[in-house]
XYZ file of C-alpha atoms in Angstrom:
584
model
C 0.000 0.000 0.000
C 1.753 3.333 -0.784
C 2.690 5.896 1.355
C 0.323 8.792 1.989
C 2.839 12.378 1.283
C 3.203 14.747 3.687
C 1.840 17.414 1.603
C -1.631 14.903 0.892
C -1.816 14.952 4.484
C -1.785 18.717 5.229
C -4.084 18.780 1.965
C -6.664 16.742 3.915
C -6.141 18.268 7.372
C -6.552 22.101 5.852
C -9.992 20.658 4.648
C -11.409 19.189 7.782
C -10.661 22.947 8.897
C -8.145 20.849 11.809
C -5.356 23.345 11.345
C -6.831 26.418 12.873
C -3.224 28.023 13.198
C -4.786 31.605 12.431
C -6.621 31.532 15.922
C -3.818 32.376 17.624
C -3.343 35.974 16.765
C -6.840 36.283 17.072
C -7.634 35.290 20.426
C -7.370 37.876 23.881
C -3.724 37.233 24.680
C -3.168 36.679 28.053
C -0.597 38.630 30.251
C 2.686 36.864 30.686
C 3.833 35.819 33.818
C 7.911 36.523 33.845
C 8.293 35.393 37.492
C 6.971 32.062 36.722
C 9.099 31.189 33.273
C 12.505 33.126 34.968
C 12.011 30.959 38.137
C 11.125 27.389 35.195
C 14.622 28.425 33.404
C 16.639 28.194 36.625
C 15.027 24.704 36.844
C 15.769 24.170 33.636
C 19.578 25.146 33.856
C 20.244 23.207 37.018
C 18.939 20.270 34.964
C 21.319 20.835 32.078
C 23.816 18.825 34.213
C 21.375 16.047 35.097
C 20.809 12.882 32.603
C 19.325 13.332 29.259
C 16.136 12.085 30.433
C 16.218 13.983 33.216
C 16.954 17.030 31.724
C 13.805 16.130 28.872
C 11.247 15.977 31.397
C 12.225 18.672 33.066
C 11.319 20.376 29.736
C 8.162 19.322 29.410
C 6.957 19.471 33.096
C 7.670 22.714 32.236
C 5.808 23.302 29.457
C 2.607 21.521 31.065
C 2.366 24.323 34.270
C 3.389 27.178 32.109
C 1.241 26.686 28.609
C -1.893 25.445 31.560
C -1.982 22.070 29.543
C -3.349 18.447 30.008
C -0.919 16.953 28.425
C 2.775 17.749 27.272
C 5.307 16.299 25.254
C 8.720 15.735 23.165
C 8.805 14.215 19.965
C 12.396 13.297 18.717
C 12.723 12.479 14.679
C 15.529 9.862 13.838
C 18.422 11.923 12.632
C 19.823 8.712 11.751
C 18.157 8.498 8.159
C 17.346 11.693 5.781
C 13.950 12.976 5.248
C 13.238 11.438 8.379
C 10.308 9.253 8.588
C 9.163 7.927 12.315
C 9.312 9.857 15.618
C 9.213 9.435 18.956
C 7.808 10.724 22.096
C 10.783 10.441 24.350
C 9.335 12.552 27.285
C 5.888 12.824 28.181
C 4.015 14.488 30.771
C 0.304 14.921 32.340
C -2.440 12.248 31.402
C -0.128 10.933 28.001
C 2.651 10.093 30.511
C 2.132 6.576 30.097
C 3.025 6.713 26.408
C 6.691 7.643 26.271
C 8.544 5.496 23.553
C 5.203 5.794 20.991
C 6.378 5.678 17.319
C 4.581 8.123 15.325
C 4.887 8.449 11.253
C 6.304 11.969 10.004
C 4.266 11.881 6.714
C 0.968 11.791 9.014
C 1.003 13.375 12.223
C 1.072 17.149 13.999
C 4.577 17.015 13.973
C 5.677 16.237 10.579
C 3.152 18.792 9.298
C 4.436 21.254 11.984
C 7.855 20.672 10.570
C 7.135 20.715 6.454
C 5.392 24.200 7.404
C 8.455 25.102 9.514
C 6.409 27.245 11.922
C 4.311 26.391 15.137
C 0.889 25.396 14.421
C -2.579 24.725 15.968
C -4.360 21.731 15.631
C -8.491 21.369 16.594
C -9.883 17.963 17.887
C -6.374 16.036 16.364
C -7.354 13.051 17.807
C -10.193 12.773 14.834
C -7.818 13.972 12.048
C -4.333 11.390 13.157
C -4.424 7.923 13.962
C -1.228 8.018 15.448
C -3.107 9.939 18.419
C -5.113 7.043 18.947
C -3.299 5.904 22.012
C -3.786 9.009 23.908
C -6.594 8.110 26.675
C -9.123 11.694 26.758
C -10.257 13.818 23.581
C -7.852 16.228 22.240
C -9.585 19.747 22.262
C -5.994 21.429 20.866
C -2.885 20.586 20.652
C -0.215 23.281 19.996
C 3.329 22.364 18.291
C 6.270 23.940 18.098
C 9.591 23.155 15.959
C 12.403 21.819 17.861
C 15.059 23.748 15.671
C 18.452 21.977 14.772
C 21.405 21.892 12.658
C 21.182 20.304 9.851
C 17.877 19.489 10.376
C 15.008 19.931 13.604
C 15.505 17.897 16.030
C 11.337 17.255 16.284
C 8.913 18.707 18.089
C 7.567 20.411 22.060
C 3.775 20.149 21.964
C 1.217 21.047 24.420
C -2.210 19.453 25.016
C -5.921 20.226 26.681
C -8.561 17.938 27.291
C -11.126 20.095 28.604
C -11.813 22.579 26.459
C -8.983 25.126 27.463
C -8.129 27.231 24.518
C -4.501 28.173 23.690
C -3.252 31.911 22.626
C -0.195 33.863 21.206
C 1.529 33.846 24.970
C 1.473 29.865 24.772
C 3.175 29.852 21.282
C 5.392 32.692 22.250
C 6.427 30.174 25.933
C 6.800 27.094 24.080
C 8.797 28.524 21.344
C 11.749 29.533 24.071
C 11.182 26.275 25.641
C 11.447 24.772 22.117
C 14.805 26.640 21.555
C 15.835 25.746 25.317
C 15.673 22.032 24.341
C 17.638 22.723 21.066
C 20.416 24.498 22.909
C 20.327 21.095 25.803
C 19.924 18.969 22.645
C 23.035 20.311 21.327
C 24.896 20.804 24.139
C 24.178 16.928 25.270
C 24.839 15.587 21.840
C 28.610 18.050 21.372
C 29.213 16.208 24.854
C 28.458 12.690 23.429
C 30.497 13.159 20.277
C 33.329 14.691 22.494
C 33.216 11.771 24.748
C 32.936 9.319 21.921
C 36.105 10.774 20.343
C 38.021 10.802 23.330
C 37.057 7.430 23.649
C 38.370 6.557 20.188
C 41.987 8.343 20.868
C 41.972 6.755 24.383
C 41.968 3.423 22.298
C 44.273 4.547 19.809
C 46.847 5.341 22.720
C 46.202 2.331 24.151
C 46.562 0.491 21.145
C 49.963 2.242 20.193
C 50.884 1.915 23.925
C 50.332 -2.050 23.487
C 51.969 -1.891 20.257
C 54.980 0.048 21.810
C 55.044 -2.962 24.912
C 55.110 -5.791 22.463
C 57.685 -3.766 19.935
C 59.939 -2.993 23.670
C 59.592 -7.201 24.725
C 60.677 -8.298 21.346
C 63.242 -6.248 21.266
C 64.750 -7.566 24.599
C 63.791 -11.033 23.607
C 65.317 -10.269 20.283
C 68.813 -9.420 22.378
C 68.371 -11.817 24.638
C 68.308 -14.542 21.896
C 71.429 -12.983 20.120
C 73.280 -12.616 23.331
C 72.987 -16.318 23.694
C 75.185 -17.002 20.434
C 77.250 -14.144 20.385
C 78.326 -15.030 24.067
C 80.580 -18.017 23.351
C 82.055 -16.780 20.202
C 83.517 -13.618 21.619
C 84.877 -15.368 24.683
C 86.139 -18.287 22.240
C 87.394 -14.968 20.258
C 89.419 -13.718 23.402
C 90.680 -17.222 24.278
C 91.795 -18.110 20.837
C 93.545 -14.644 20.052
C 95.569 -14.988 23.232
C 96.368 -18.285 22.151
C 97.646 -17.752 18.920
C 99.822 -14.837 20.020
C 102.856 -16.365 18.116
C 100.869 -16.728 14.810
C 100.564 -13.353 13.150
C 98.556 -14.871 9.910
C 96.136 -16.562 12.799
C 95.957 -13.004 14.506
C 95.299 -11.063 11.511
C 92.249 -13.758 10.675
C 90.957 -13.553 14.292
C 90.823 -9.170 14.306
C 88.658 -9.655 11.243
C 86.398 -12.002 12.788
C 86.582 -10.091 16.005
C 85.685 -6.807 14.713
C 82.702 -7.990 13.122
C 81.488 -9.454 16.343
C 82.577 -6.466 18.258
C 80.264 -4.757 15.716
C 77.418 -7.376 16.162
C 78.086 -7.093 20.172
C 77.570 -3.100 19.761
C 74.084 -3.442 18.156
C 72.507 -5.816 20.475
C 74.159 -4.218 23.401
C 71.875 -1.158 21.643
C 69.110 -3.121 21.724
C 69.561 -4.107 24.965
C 69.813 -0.310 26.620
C 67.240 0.973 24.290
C 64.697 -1.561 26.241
C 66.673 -0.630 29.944
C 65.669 2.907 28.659
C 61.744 1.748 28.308
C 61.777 -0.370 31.530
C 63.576 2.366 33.666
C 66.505 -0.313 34.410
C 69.691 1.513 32.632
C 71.195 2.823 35.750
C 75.030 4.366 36.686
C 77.304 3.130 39.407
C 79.707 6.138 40.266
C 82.617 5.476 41.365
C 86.524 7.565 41.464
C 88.561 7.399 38.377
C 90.673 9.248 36.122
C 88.954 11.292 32.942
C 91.804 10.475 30.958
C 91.449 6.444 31.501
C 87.856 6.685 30.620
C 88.928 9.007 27.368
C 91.874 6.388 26.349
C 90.074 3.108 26.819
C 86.976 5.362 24.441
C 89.827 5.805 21.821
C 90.920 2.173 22.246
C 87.379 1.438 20.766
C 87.534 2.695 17.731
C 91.267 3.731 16.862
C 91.887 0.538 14.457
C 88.087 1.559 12.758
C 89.826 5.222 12.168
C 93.249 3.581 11.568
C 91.894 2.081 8.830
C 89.640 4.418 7.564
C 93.160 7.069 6.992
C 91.518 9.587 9.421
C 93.250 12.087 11.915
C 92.133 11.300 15.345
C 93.258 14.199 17.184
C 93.180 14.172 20.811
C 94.174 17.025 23.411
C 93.617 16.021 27.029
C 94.619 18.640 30.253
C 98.008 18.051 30.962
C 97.442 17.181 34.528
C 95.368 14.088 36.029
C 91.660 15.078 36.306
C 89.438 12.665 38.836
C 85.930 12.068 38.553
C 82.842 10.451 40.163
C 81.105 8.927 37.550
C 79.846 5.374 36.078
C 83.309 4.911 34.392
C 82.110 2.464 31.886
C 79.080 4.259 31.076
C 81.295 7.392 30.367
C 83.819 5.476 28.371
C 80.742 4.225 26.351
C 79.294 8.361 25.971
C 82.640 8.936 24.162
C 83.018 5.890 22.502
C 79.214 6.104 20.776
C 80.385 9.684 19.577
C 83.609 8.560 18.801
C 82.205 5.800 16.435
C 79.858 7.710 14.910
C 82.463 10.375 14.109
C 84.477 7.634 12.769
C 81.314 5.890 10.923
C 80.007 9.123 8.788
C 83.509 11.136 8.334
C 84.987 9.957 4.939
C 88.464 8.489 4.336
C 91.258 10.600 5.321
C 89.024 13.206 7.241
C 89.773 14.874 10.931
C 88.147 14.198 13.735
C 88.963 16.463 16.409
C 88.586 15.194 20.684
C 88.941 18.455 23.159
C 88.720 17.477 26.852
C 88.746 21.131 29.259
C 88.242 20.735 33.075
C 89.816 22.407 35.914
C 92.943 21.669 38.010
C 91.782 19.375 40.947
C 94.528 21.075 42.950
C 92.831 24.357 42.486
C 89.396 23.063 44.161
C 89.902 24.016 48.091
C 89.606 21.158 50.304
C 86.813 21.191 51.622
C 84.528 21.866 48.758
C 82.338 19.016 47.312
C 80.664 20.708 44.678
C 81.427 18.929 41.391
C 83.127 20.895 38.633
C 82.382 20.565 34.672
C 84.078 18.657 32.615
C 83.444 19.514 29.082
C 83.962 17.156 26.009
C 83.899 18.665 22.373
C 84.455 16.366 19.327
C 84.313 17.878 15.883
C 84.668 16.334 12.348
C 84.636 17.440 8.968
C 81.974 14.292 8.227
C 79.079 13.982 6.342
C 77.115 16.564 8.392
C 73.318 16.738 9.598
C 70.252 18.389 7.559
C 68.451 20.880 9.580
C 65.106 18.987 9.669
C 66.780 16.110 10.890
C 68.779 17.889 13.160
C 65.902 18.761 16.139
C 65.739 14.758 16.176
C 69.020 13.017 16.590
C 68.581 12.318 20.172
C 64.859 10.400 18.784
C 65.052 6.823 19.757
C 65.433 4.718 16.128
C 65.981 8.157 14.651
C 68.020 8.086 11.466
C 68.489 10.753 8.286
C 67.546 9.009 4.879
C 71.413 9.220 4.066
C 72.332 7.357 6.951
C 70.555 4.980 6.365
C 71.556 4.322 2.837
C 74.786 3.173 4.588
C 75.381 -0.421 5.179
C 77.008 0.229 8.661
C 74.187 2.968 9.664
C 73.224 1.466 12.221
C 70.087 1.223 14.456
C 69.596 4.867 15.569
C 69.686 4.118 19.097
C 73.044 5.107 20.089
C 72.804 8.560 20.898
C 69.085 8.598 22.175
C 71.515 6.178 24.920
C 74.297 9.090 25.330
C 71.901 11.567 26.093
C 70.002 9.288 28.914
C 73.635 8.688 30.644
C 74.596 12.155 30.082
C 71.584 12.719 31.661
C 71.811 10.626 34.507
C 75.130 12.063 35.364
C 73.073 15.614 35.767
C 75.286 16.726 32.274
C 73.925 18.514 29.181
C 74.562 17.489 25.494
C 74.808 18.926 21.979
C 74.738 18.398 18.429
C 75.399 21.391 16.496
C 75.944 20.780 12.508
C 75.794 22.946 9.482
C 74.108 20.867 7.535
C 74.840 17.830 5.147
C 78.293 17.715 4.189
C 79.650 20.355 6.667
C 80.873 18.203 9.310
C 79.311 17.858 12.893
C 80.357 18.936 16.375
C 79.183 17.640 19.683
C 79.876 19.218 23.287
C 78.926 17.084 26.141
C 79.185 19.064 29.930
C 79.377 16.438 32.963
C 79.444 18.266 36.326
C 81.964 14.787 37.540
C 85.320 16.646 38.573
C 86.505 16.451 42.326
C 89.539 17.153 44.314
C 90.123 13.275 45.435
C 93.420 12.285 43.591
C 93.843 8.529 42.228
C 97.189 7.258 40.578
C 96.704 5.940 36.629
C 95.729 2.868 36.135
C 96.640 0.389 32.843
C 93.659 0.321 30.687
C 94.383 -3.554 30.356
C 93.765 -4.474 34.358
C 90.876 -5.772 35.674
C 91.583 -5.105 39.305
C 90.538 -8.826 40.250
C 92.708 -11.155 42.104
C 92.813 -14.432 41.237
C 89.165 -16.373 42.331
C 87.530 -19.479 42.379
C 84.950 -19.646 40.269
C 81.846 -22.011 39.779
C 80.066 -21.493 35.746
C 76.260 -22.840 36.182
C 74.784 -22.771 32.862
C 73.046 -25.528 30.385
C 74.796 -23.725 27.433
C 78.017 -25.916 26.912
C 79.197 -23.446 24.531
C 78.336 -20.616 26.621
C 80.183 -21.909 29.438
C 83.199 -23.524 27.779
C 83.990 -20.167 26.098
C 83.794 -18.235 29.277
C 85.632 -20.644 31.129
C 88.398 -21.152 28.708
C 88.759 -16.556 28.879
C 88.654 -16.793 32.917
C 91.074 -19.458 33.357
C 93.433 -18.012 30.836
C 93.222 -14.226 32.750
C 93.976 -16.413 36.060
C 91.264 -17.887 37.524
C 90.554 -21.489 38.997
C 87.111 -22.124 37.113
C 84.652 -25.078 37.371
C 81.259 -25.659 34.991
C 78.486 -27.226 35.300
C 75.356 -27.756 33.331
C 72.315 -28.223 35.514
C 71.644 -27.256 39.492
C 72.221 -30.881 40.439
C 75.681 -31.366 39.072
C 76.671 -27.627 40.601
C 75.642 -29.398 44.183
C 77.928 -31.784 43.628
C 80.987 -29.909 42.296
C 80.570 -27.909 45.737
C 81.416 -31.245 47.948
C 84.979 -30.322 46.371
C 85.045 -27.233 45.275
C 84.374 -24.151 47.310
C 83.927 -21.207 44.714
C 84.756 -17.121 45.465
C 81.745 -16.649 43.188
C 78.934 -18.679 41.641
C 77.981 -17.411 37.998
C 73.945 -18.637 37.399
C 71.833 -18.942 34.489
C 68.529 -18.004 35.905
C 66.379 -20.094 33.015
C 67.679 -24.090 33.191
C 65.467 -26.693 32.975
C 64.839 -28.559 35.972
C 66.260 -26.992 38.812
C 66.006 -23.098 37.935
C 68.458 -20.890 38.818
C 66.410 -19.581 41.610
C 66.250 -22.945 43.099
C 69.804 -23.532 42.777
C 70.662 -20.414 44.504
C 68.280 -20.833 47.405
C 70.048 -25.078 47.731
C 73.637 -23.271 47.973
C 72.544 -20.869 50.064
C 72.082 -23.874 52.757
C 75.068 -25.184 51.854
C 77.821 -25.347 54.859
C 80.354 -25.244 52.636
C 79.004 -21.509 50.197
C 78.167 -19.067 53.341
C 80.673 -17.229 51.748
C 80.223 -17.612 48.037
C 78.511 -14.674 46.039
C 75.800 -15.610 43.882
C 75.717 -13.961 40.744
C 72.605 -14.687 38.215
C 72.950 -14.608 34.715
C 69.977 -13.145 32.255
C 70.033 -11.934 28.432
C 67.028 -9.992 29.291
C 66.966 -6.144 29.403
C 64.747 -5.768 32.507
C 67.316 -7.396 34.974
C 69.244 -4.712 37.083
C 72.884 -4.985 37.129
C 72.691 -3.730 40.163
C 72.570 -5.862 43.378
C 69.981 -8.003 43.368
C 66.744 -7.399 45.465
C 66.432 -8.814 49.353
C 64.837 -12.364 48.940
C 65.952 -13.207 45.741
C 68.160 -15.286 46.277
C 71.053 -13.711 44.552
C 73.766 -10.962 45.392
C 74.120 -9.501 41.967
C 72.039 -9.958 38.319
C 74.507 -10.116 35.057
C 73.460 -9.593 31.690
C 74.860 -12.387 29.541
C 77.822 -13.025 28.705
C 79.664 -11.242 31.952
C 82.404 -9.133 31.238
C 85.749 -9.103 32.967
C 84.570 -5.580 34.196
C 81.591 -6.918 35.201
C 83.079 -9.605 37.352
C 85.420 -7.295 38.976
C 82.775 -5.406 39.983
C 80.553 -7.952 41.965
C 84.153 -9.425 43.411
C 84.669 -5.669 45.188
C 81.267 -5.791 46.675
């Protein structure tokens, strides 16, 4: 059966003389009563904060004492669909209040006519004229409707009902026409709210989506180090061992520094990896301790002085010509200048200058008694490849590289100095990068408030400052633990391995170690276990227990009360490392 139009229907209702619109104007107009509507639109604010449906029949409670009616509601259209074609009364109030949620069609009912004329209207006996009104439980003597205007199109309709023969004038049109733009405004205002909440809704997920996204990029990452660690390990140590062993074969040696720079290399980039997801989990931390500037300078140069050797370039170094102490993280200095260094090195061509300027004061000239640290300033310049200035305000940006850079096969990961500038950082300093542009060379200033009076002799770069130990290797990695042993025994130390908890608990019937290296993860008996067996042990009161993890999120600090352990280790330990934990 096909629709009736809207414009049939307000054909047939003009007829039947329902639409008596014209009656307003031309009844006595009665006198307005201000006190009332000012004391209905503080009401009607307070309810602006209320729930929609709160606020709704507020409205049209409203409506119902001022406009004297029997019946009052609002009728909603679905903006959801355009013309739209079904309404709803959503808030009802009087003797229809039992009728909120009735559907009525726009093409035949007050409202839809109301709306295709744009204007309020009047409609006589209504209930006669629309089905739709059917439900509504006295006779209709008038029903006044007024547009609920709305952008892009009304919002529906406020209308106003009597039931026993009350008449309606211009004051009632003129009150429900500023309640009708009232519930616009609250309309607008409610659904601005809902839109705002809905998008902060979406870019709350979005940042917790990229925030998840970020976690799982961070825990591969470790896992991704932690897995090359595990290889890389027992080659370097086998490295060490076999160069020291084949010190009276220079064809052997020469084969050995190729294969050891390329793992030195390989080493570099996971150890990246590995303080890039420190620098996530809040774990990369500094152990100050006295030392000399210069040592920390010289074993930096030590790093890369064959890379520049071979590359033809000028390393130029000036250093103050009297000893300068410090209280810093030595290592974690020595790798500051040894990340700029390299990347100095890496982007200056062949035969190019690199310039290293160290300036700090005289300890001698610091009075005795003053503690305040002094600046030490580094400054490294080259005449390399340069930075572009959009690139420039980003070089500290973790994974940050220029397009250039990485065109270049040993470009790297872009981690490197997003790591100098949290340990310059975390030694209170300031750092940096000043450049030209592409082509014109770079120059870097780092400023470390480290220098003290206390006065320390030189030490060779080559000493470990560890006496001779006993040491136990726990570890279900032959290869790992082979390597390592074959590198401690040969720098001095009496070393025994084992490959599972069990077999450790026997070795220490015989063998009492200095120190007791741990691979947390074994099958079987865990690390944790194995730790918590020796610590009953009669014969281990006095053995450190040192765990050993490839993952990022382990301290290298001492280990936490109750774990079981004195110190955590990334894998493999260093000499440096192991001195460490053996000073306490």
């Amino acid at each position: 059966m096909p629709r009736t139009s809207e414009s049939d229907a307000l054909s047939r209702v003009q007829r039947a003389d329902a639409l008596v619109t014209r009656e307003l104007d031309a009844r006595r107009r009665r006198a307005p009563d201000f006190a009332a509507e000012n004391e209905a639109l503080h009401g009607l604010a307070q309810a602006l904060n209320a729930a929609d449906s709160v606020m709704l029949q507020t409205l049209v409670d409203t409506a119902l004492r001022l406009c004297d009616a029997g019946s009052a509601g609002i009728s909603l259209c679905d903006r959801d669909v355009s013309p739209p074609h079904t309404f709803r009364w959503v808030a009802l109030s009087g003797h229809c209040a039992g009728l909120a949620g009735h559907l009525l069609p726009a093409d035949h009912s007050p409202a839809g006519i109301t709306l295709e004329l744009g204007s309020p209207q009047l409609f006589a006996l209504p209930k006669r004229h629309f089905d739709c009104l059917a439900p509504v439980p006295l006779e209709i003597t008038e029903e006044l409707v007024v547009p609920v205007p709305g952008i892009p199109q009304p919002w529906g309709a406020l209308w106003v009902m009597s039931h026993d023969g009350h008449h309606f004038d211009s004051e009632h049109r003129r009150v429900l026409t500023s309640l009708a733009n009232f519930t616009c405004a609250a309309l607008t205002i409610k659904q601005a709210k809902a839109d705002a909440e809905a998008r902060a809704g979406e870019a709350e997920a979005a940042r917790n989506a990229l925030a998840a996204v970020e976690t799982h990029q961070v825990e591969f990452i470790a896992t991704l180090s932690h897995e090359l660690r595990n290889p890389l390990g027992p080659i370097d140590t086998a490295l060490s061992a076999a160069q020291k062993l084949a010190a009276g074969s220079p064809s052997v040696l020469s084969a050995l520094a190729v294969a050891n720079r390329q793992v030195q290399q390989l080493k570099r980039l996971v150890s990246d990896l590995l303080d890039a997801s420190r620098i996530r989990h809040g774990k990369l931390s500094v152990r100050p301790t006295y030392g000399l500037l210069g040592d920390i300078v010289k074993d930096a140069m030590a790093a890369v002085a064959a890379e520049a050797e071979r590359r033809q370039q000028q390393l130029e170094v000036t250093l103050p010509a009297y000893p300068v102490t410090v209280f810093a993280d030595g290592a974690r200095l020595t790798q500051v200048i040894s990340n700029l260094l390299s990347n100095s090195v890496k982007y200056t061509p062949l035969g190019g200058e690199i310039m290293l300027r160290v300036d700090a004061p005289d300890p001698e000239t610091i009075p005795m008694h003053d503690s305040t640290p002094r600046d030490a300033i580094i400054t490294l310049r080259d005449n390399g490849m340069g930075i572009a200035p959009d690139i420039l305000p980003h070089v500290f940006d973790m994974f940050a590289q220029s397009p250039s850079t990485r065109a270049r096969s040993e470009g790297g990961l872009g981690i490197g100095l997003a790591v100098v500038r949290y340990l310059v950082n975390a030694h209170m300093g300031e750092i940096a990068v000043v450049s030209e542009g592409e082509g014109k060379g770079t120059e870097v200033t780092v400023r470390l408030p480290v220098v003290c009076r206390k006065q320390l002799e030189h030490t060779a770069a080559t000493t470990h400052g560890m006496s001779p130990a006993r040491i136990l290797l726990v570890d279900d990695n032959a290869d790992a633990t082979e390597a390592l042993a074959m590198l401690l025994t040969l720098d001095g130390h009496e070393v025994k391995r084992a490959q599972s908890g069990p077999e450790a608990l026997s070795i220490v019937e015989s063998f009492i170690p200095d120190i007791a290296l741990i691979d947390i993860n074994m099958p079987g008996m865990d690390g944790h276990e194995l730790a918590r067996r020796l610590r009953e042990h009669a014969h281990c009161a006095s053995t450190r227990l040192v765990a050993l993890t490839g993952y990022a999120g382990k301290t290298l600090d001492p280990a936490g009360a109750g774990s079981g352990f004195d110190y955590h280790l990334l894998k493999p330990p260093t000499l440096e490392d192991l001195a460490y934990v053996l000073r306490g």
